[in-house]
GROMACS .gro file of C-alpha atoms in nm:
model
  340
    1UNK     CA    1   6.146   3.566   6.715
    2UNK     CA    2   6.165   3.950   6.707
    3UNK     CA    3   6.409   4.143   6.488
    4UNK     CA    4   6.666   4.396   6.613
    5UNK     CA    5   6.491   4.691   6.465
    6UNK     CA    6   6.178   4.623   6.661
    7UNK     CA    7   5.989   4.502   6.356
    8UNK     CA    8   5.716   4.246   6.374
    9UNK     CA    9   5.824   3.887   6.396
   10UNK     CA   10   5.887   3.734   6.059
   11UNK     CA   11   5.766   3.395   5.945
   12UNK     CA   12   5.605   3.223   5.656
   13UNK     CA   13   5.344   3.444   5.489
   14UNK     CA   14   4.982   3.369   5.564
   15UNK     CA   15   4.777   3.233   5.279
   16UNK     CA   16   4.523   3.479   5.145
   17UNK     CA   17   4.174   3.448   5.283
   18UNK     CA   18   3.928   3.303   5.039
   19UNK     CA   19   3.678   3.555   4.919
   20UNK     CA   20   3.318   3.452   4.842
   21UNK     CA   21   3.053   3.665   4.690
   22UNK     CA   22   2.684   3.608   4.743
   23UNK     CA   23   2.384   3.784   4.596
   24UNK     CA   24   2.164   3.888   4.888
   25UNK     CA   25   1.830   4.064   4.830
   26UNK     CA   26   1.825   4.415   4.972
   27UNK     CA   27   1.592   4.473   5.265
   28UNK     CA   28   1.312   4.726   5.240
   29UNK     CA   29   1.405   5.082   5.338
   30UNK     CA   30   1.456   5.114   5.714
   31UNK     CA   31   1.506   4.738   5.770
   32UNK     CA   32   1.822   4.540   5.845
   33UNK     CA   33   1.953   4.199   5.729
   34UNK     CA   34   2.178   3.986   5.952
   35UNK     CA   35   2.428   3.757   5.775
   36UNK     CA   36   2.593   3.473   5.968
   37UNK     CA   37   2.894   3.295   5.819
   38UNK     CA   38   3.039   2.982   5.979
   39UNK     CA   39   3.390   2.870   5.907
   40UNK     CA   40   3.511   2.521   5.818
   41UNK     CA   41   3.575   2.424   6.182
   42UNK     CA   42   3.211   2.509   6.267
   43UNK     CA   43   3.334   2.709   6.568
   44UNK     CA   44   3.373   3.068   6.454
   45UNK     CA   45   3.075   3.260   6.332
   46UNK     CA   46   3.102   3.597   6.168
   47UNK     CA   47   2.799   3.816   6.205
   48UNK     CA   48   2.740   4.110   5.978
   49UNK     CA   49   2.440   4.337   6.007
   50UNK     CA   50   2.342   4.539   5.706
   51UNK     CA   51   2.079   4.809   5.712
   52UNK     CA   52   1.934   4.986   5.409
   53UNK     CA   53   1.911   5.363   5.462
   54UNK     CA   54   1.564   5.507   5.407
   55UNK     CA   55   1.675   5.729   5.122
   56UNK     CA   56   1.886   5.465   4.944
   57UNK     CA   57   1.778   5.373   4.593
   58UNK     CA   58   1.912   5.098   4.370
   59UNK     CA   59   1.997   5.204   4.019
   60UNK     CA   60   2.007   4.914   3.765
   61UNK     CA   61   2.263   4.933   3.494
   62UNK     CA   62   2.094   4.889   3.154
   63UNK     CA   63   2.180   4.556   2.989
   64UNK     CA   64   2.396   4.561   2.686
   65UNK     CA   65   2.205   4.511   2.362
   66UNK     CA   66   2.183   4.138   2.278
   67UNK     CA   67   2.326   3.999   1.959
   68UNK     CA   68   2.019   3.889   1.754
   69UNK     CA   69   2.221   3.642   1.541
   70UNK     CA   70   2.362   3.476   1.850
   71UNK     CA   71   2.014   3.449   2.004
   72UNK     CA   72   1.877   3.293   1.689
   73UNK     CA   73   2.163   3.044   1.682
   74UNK     CA   74   2.100   2.953   2.046
   75UNK     CA   75   1.728   2.910   1.978
   76UNK     CA   76   1.796   2.693   1.675
   77UNK     CA   77   2.039   2.480   1.874
   78UNK     CA   78   1.784   2.442   2.152
   79UNK     CA   79   1.511   2.345   1.907
   80UNK     CA   80   1.730   2.087   1.738
   81UNK     CA   81   1.825   1.938   2.072
   82UNK     CA   82   1.459   1.909   2.172
   83UNK     CA   83   1.370   1.747   1.838
   84UNK     CA   84   1.652   1.500   1.873
   85UNK     CA   85   1.539   1.419   2.225
   86UNK     CA   86   1.183   1.359   2.109
   87UNK     CA   87   1.299   1.144   1.820
   88UNK     CA   88   1.514   0.933   2.047
   89UNK     CA   89   1.229   0.890   2.295
   90UNK     CA   90   0.993   0.790   2.013
   91UNK     CA   91   1.249   0.545   1.875
   92UNK     CA   92   1.291   0.379   2.213
   93UNK     CA   93   0.916   0.351   2.259
   94UNK     CA   94   0.880   0.216   1.905
   95UNK     CA   95   1.132  -0.055   1.991
   96UNK     CA   96   0.932  -0.140   2.302
   97UNK     CA   97   0.614  -0.165   2.093
   98UNK     CA   98   0.768  -0.389   1.828
   99UNK     CA   99   0.645  -0.751   1.836
  100UNK     CA  100   0.952  -0.960   1.765
  101UNK     CA  101   0.782  -1.293   1.689
  102UNK     CA  102   0.535  -1.378   1.414
  103UNK     CA  103   0.176  -1.434   1.526
  104UNK     CA  104   0.033  -1.785   1.544
  105UNK     CA  105  -0.220  -1.817   1.261
  106UNK     CA  106  -0.410  -2.141   1.201
  107UNK     CA  107  -0.706  -2.256   0.990
  108UNK     CA  108  -1.003  -2.397   1.181
  109UNK     CA  109  -1.249  -2.661   1.070
  110UNK     CA  110  -1.530  -2.414   1.016
  111UNK     CA  111  -1.315  -2.228   0.761
  112UNK     CA  112  -1.211  -1.924   0.968
  113UNK     CA  113  -0.853  -1.830   1.063
  114UNK     CA  114  -0.748  -1.781   1.426
  115UNK     CA  115  -0.463  -1.534   1.496
  116UNK     CA  116  -0.284  -1.502   1.833
  117UNK     CA  117   0.023  -1.300   1.937
  118UNK     CA  118   0.236  -1.217   2.243
  119UNK     CA  119   0.142  -0.899   2.431
  120UNK     CA  120   0.378  -0.603   2.479
  121UNK     CA  121   0.401  -0.377   2.785
  122UNK     CA  122   0.497  -0.010   2.783
  123UNK     CA  123   0.472   0.121   3.137
  124UNK     CA  124   0.113   0.172   3.245
  125UNK     CA  125  -0.008   0.280   2.900
  126UNK     CA  126  -0.279   0.083   2.722
  127UNK     CA  127  -0.154  -0.088   2.406
  128UNK     CA  128  -0.370  -0.102   2.092
  129UNK     CA  129  -0.317  -0.383   1.839
  130UNK     CA  130  -0.386  -0.397   1.466
  131UNK     CA  131  -0.386  -0.717   1.259
  132UNK     CA  132  -0.309  -0.676   0.888
  133UNK     CA  133  -0.408  -0.944   0.635
  134UNK     CA  134  -0.253  -0.946   0.288
  135UNK     CA  135  -0.288  -1.160  -0.022
  136UNK     CA  136  -0.082  -1.050  -0.320
  137UNK     CA  137  -0.112  -0.672  -0.354
  138UNK     CA  138  -0.433  -0.652  -0.150
  139UNK     CA  139  -0.399  -0.564   0.220
  140UNK     CA  140  -0.660  -0.479   0.483
  141UNK     CA  141  -0.692  -0.437   0.860
  142UNK     CA  142  -0.902  -0.724   0.995
  143UNK     CA  143  -0.878  -0.640   1.367
  144UNK     CA  144  -0.815  -0.336   1.587
  145UNK     CA  145  -0.844  -0.356   1.965
  146UNK     CA  146  -0.687  -0.436   2.301
  147UNK     CA  147  -0.709  -0.818   2.284
  148UNK     CA  148  -0.419  -1.042   2.184
  149UNK     CA  149  -0.624  -1.278   1.966
  150UNK     CA  150  -0.880  -1.249   1.685
  151UNK     CA  151  -1.064  -1.454   1.423
  152UNK     CA  152  -1.102  -1.385   1.051
  153UNK     CA  153  -1.432  -1.515   0.914
  154UNK     CA  154  -1.443  -1.752   0.619
  155UNK     CA  155  -1.629  -1.504   0.397
  156UNK     CA  156  -1.312  -1.290   0.381
  157UNK     CA  157  -1.097  -1.581   0.259
  158UNK     CA  158  -1.079  -1.714  -0.097
  159UNK     CA  159  -1.012  -2.085  -0.158
  160UNK     CA  160  -0.674  -2.172  -0.303
  161UNK     CA  161  -0.507  -1.852  -0.175
  162UNK     CA  162  -0.234  -1.800   0.087
  163UNK     CA  163  -0.286  -1.515   0.333
  164UNK     CA  164  -0.018  -1.342   0.543
  165UNK     CA  165  -0.087  -1.191   0.886
  166UNK     CA  166   0.119  -0.927   1.072
  167UNK     CA  167   0.053  -0.745   1.400
  168UNK     CA  168   0.135  -0.384   1.498
  169UNK     CA  169   0.116  -0.237   1.849
  170UNK     CA  170   0.064   0.132   1.925
  171UNK     CA  171   0.013   0.375   2.213
  172UNK     CA  172  -0.121   0.715   2.127
  173UNK     CA  173   0.056   0.841   1.817
  174UNK     CA  174   0.355   0.605   1.845
  175UNK     CA  175   0.331   0.281   1.649
  176UNK     CA  176   0.570  -0.011   1.667
  177UNK     CA  177   0.723  -0.189   1.371
  178UNK     CA  178   0.518  -0.471   1.214
  179UNK     CA  179   0.582  -0.821   1.339
  180UNK     CA  180   0.716  -1.092   1.107
  181UNK     CA  181   0.446  -1.238   0.882
  182UNK     CA  182   0.270  -1.567   0.939
  183UNK     CA  183   0.118  -1.739   0.633
  184UNK     CA  184  -0.195  -1.958   0.617
  185UNK     CA  185  -0.285  -2.146   0.294
  186UNK     CA  186  -0.657  -2.189   0.225
  187UNK     CA  187  -0.735  -2.519   0.048
  188UNK     CA  188  -0.906  -2.518  -0.290
  189UNK     CA  189  -1.269  -2.629  -0.329
  190UNK     CA  190  -1.487  -2.764  -0.612
  191UNK     CA  191  -1.603  -2.491  -0.848
  192UNK     CA  192  -1.916  -2.288  -0.791
  193UNK     CA  193  -2.234  -2.364  -0.982
  194UNK     CA  194  -2.233  -2.208  -1.330
  195UNK     CA  195  -2.482  -1.918  -1.336
  196UNK     CA  196  -2.730  -1.775  -1.588
  197UNK     CA  197  -2.831  -2.087  -1.780
  198UNK     CA  198  -3.057  -1.982  -2.070
  199UNK     CA  199  -3.145  -2.076  -2.427
  200UNK     CA  200  -3.253  -1.910  -2.750
  201UNK     CA  201  -3.397  -2.060  -3.067
  202UNK     CA  202  -3.198  -2.029  -3.386
  203UNK     CA  203  -3.402  -2.110  -3.690
  204UNK     CA  204  -3.655  -2.393  -3.708
  205UNK     CA  205  -3.422  -2.675  -3.610
  206UNK     CA  206  -3.152  -2.532  -3.381
  207UNK     CA  207  -3.131  -2.420  -3.020
  208UNK     CA  208  -2.842  -2.230  -2.857
  209UNK     CA  209  -2.788  -2.306  -2.486
  210UNK     CA  210  -2.542  -2.085  -2.292
  211UNK     CA  211  -2.432  -2.019  -1.933
  212UNK     CA  212  -2.195  -1.800  -1.731
  213UNK     CA  213  -1.844  -1.881  -1.612
  214UNK     CA  214  -1.816  -2.068  -1.281
  215UNK     CA  215  -1.589  -1.952  -0.999
  216UNK     CA  216  -1.283  -2.179  -0.992
  217UNK     CA  217  -1.242  -2.171  -0.608
  218UNK     CA  218  -0.866  -2.202  -0.631
  219UNK     CA  219  -0.832  -2.484  -0.887
  220UNK     CA  220  -0.850  -2.441  -1.269
  221UNK     CA  221  -1.167  -2.559  -1.440
  222UNK     CA  222  -1.143  -2.883  -1.636
  223UNK     CA  223  -1.476  -2.879  -1.821
  224UNK     CA  224  -1.852  -2.815  -1.811
  225UNK     CA  225  -2.121  -3.082  -1.847
  226UNK     CA  226  -2.457  -2.994  -2.008
  227UNK     CA  227  -2.743  -3.237  -1.963
  228UNK     CA  228  -3.100  -3.238  -2.094
  229UNK     CA  229  -3.429  -3.418  -2.035
  230UNK     CA  230  -3.704  -3.436  -2.299
  231UNK     CA  231  -3.971  -3.453  -2.030
  232UNK     CA  232  -3.905  -3.823  -1.978
  233UNK     CA  233  -3.779  -3.793  -1.619
  234UNK     CA  234  -3.419  -3.884  -1.707
  235UNK     CA  235  -3.126  -3.653  -1.781
  236UNK     CA  236  -2.859  -3.748  -2.033
  237UNK     CA  237  -2.532  -3.568  -2.104
  238UNK     CA  238  -2.553  -3.353  -2.411
  239UNK     CA  239  -2.213  -3.177  -2.407
  240UNK     CA  240  -1.882  -3.187  -2.213
  241UNK     CA  241  -1.608  -2.929  -2.274
  242UNK     CA  242  -1.463  -2.593  -2.180
  243UNK     CA  243  -1.697  -2.378  -2.388
  244UNK     CA  244  -1.981  -2.190  -2.218
  245UNK     CA  245  -2.239  -2.251  -2.493
  246UNK     CA  246  -2.368  -2.534  -2.706
  247UNK     CA  247  -2.568  -2.541  -3.032
  248UNK     CA  248  -2.829  -2.815  -3.032
  249UNK     CA  249  -2.947  -2.917  -3.379
  250UNK     CA  250  -3.289  -3.061  -3.307
  251UNK     CA  251  -3.633  -2.996  -3.450
  252UNK     CA  252  -3.881  -2.960  -3.168
  253UNK     CA  253  -4.243  -3.042  -3.248
  254UNK     CA  254  -4.516  -2.798  -3.150
  255UNK     CA  255  -4.575  -2.768  -2.773
  256UNK     CA  256  -4.259  -2.969  -2.700
  257UNK     CA  257  -4.058  -2.909  -2.380
  258UNK     CA  258  -3.700  -2.980  -2.280
  259UNK     CA  259  -3.515  -2.926  -1.947
  260UNK     CA  260  -3.146  -2.836  -1.931
  261UNK     CA  261  -2.895  -2.824  -1.642
  262UNK     CA  262  -2.519  -2.764  -1.624
  263UNK     CA  263  -2.234  -2.820  -1.377
  264UNK     CA  264  -1.856  -2.760  -1.370
  265UNK     CA  265  -1.557  -2.969  -1.264
  266UNK     CA  266  -1.200  -2.904  -1.145
  267UNK     CA  267  -0.931  -3.123  -0.989
  268UNK     CA  268  -1.110  -3.115  -0.654
  269UNK     CA  269  -1.450  -3.234  -0.782
  270UNK     CA  270  -1.783  -3.140  -0.938
  271UNK     CA  271  -1.995  -2.840  -0.859
  272UNK     CA  272  -2.363  -2.863  -0.779
  273UNK     CA  273  -2.608  -2.868  -1.070
  274UNK     CA  274  -2.760  -2.542  -1.178
  275UNK     CA  275  -3.133  -2.486  -1.156
  276UNK     CA  276  -3.316  -2.651  -1.444
  277UNK     CA  277  -3.391  -2.433  -1.742
  278UNK     CA  278  -3.706  -2.525  -1.935
  279UNK     CA  279  -3.733  -2.461  -2.308
  280UNK     CA  280  -4.077  -2.494  -2.463
  281UNK     CA  281  -4.224  -2.457  -2.809
  282UNK     CA  282  -4.561  -2.289  -2.851
  283UNK     CA  283  -4.878  -2.481  -2.940
  284UNK     CA  284  -4.987  -2.516  -3.300
  285UNK     CA  285  -5.300  -2.608  -3.497
  286UNK     CA  286  -5.408  -2.969  -3.454
  287UNK     CA  287  -5.311  -3.232  -3.700
  288UNK     CA  288  -5.549  -3.366  -3.965
  289UNK     CA  289  -5.793  -3.630  -3.837
  290UNK     CA  290  -5.783  -3.977  -3.989
  291UNK     CA  291  -6.030  -4.040  -4.273
  292UNK     CA  292  -6.381  -4.085  -4.134
  293UNK     CA  293  -6.541  -4.425  -4.135
  294UNK     CA  294  -6.910  -4.488  -4.215
  295UNK     CA  295  -7.036  -4.744  -3.967
  296UNK     CA  296  -7.401  -4.755  -4.067
  297UNK     CA  297  -7.645  -4.616  -4.323
  298UNK     CA  298  -8.023  -4.584  -4.309
  299UNK     CA  299  -8.293  -4.434  -4.528
  300UNK     CA  300  -8.258  -4.100  -4.361
  301UNK     CA  301  -7.936  -4.136  -4.163
  302UNK     CA  302  -7.571  -4.244  -4.167
  303UNK     CA  303  -7.328  -4.313  -3.881
  304UNK     CA  304  -6.980  -4.166  -3.936
  305UNK     CA  305  -6.687  -4.201  -3.693
  306UNK     CA  306  -6.324  -4.069  -3.696
  307UNK     CA  307  -6.021  -4.079  -3.467
  308UNK     CA  308  -5.911  -3.761  -3.283
  309UNK     CA  309  -5.599  -3.597  -3.429
  310UNK     CA  310  -5.283  -3.485  -3.247
  311UNK     CA  311  -5.375  -3.161  -3.071
  312UNK     CA  312  -5.017  -3.011  -3.083
  313UNK     CA  313  -5.038  -2.864  -2.735
  314UNK     CA  314  -5.389  -2.723  -2.741
  315UNK     CA  315  -5.710  -2.929  -2.694
  316UNK     CA  316  -5.936  -2.965  -3.000
  317UNK     CA  317  -6.229  -2.731  -2.958
  318UNK     CA  318  -6.448  -2.855  -3.246
  319UNK     CA  319  -6.476  -3.070  -3.559
  320UNK     CA  320  -6.631  -2.990  -3.894
  321UNK     CA  321  -6.791  -3.277  -4.092
  322UNK     CA  322  -6.876  -3.208  -4.453
  323UNK     CA  323  -7.066  -3.410  -4.718
  324UNK     CA  324  -6.931  -3.408  -5.069
  325UNK     CA  325  -7.247  -3.385  -5.281
  326UNK     CA  326  -7.220  -3.378  -5.662
  327UNK     CA  327  -7.407  -3.053  -5.661
  328UNK     CA  328  -7.260  -2.889  -5.348
  329UNK     CA  329  -7.055  -2.934  -5.032
  330UNK     CA  330  -7.276  -2.939  -4.729
  331UNK     CA  331  -7.159  -2.889  -4.375
  332UNK     CA  332  -7.342  -3.148  -4.177
  333UNK     CA  333  -7.205  -3.106  -3.825
  334UNK     CA  334  -6.966  -2.887  -3.632
  335UNK     CA  335  -6.885  -2.967  -3.270
  336UNK     CA  336  -6.657  -3.153  -3.029
  337UNK     CA  337  -6.784  -3.507  -3.086
  338UNK     CA  338  -6.586  -3.753  -3.296
  339UNK     CA  339  -6.891  -3.926  -3.447
  340UNK     CA  340  -7.211  -3.827  -3.623
   0.00000   0.00000   0.00000
């Protein structure tokens, strides 16, 4: 409805048109850019053609000098955020690599230990496993590889000890937390054979026999047993006790021999005997022959006979027969025969 003064019709004011600003790259000199803008109803299109004059140059306003402290703060904040992100990613992967259950460890008849564990999966990455074995303060890695089972040989296990096994999984530089431990007790065995059996003479009528300590194999030693044989083919016990030496008071005749052996015992049983140690006394001069006996006498001859003496470890090489004459002692015969 028009007003009396001929003014434009009045009504509610129109809402202001929305204004949008876009950054459009300038065309090269002498070229034009056409901009099409479609409204919300998709019906009206506004077309604007913009041409860059040939002599038109763009002058860039120099940027305001940056605040160095603010830049350093932003850089520090960015670095901390990246570190936190990496730590969180590593923590999540470490959780994925953690083996929650203890491995299954069991002792086999041949004396080795078998260890098995559940596998872990982290995407398509290959997982490396490490098996740690510990006994007291000693710990070592007994397996490293891609399998989920391993065996520990008997030569790495001591009798009478309990060993604990844990498993760790890793990919690259990230390693999971160790699994719970699984313990395996190794049964005790009889002691090892005592080593280094030897003897030494002490004076004319004493012999010291000694040996090294035997490995206990997990059970305390009860005693040692020392036996000897005086070359009769039969051993008899000479000493039983915890000492590692024994003094034998015995006078050995010349060229005598004696064999010794030792073994050890614990609560499980006896060890094997040591190798025999032979003690021998050197040979000596022969004993005195028995008095000679005259078996016959002639005008120009006499028959004399005597018994051979004890040789004391060395065969008699010769005899010397002498005649006790009132005027002199004459040597009648020297040789190996026992008659003249």
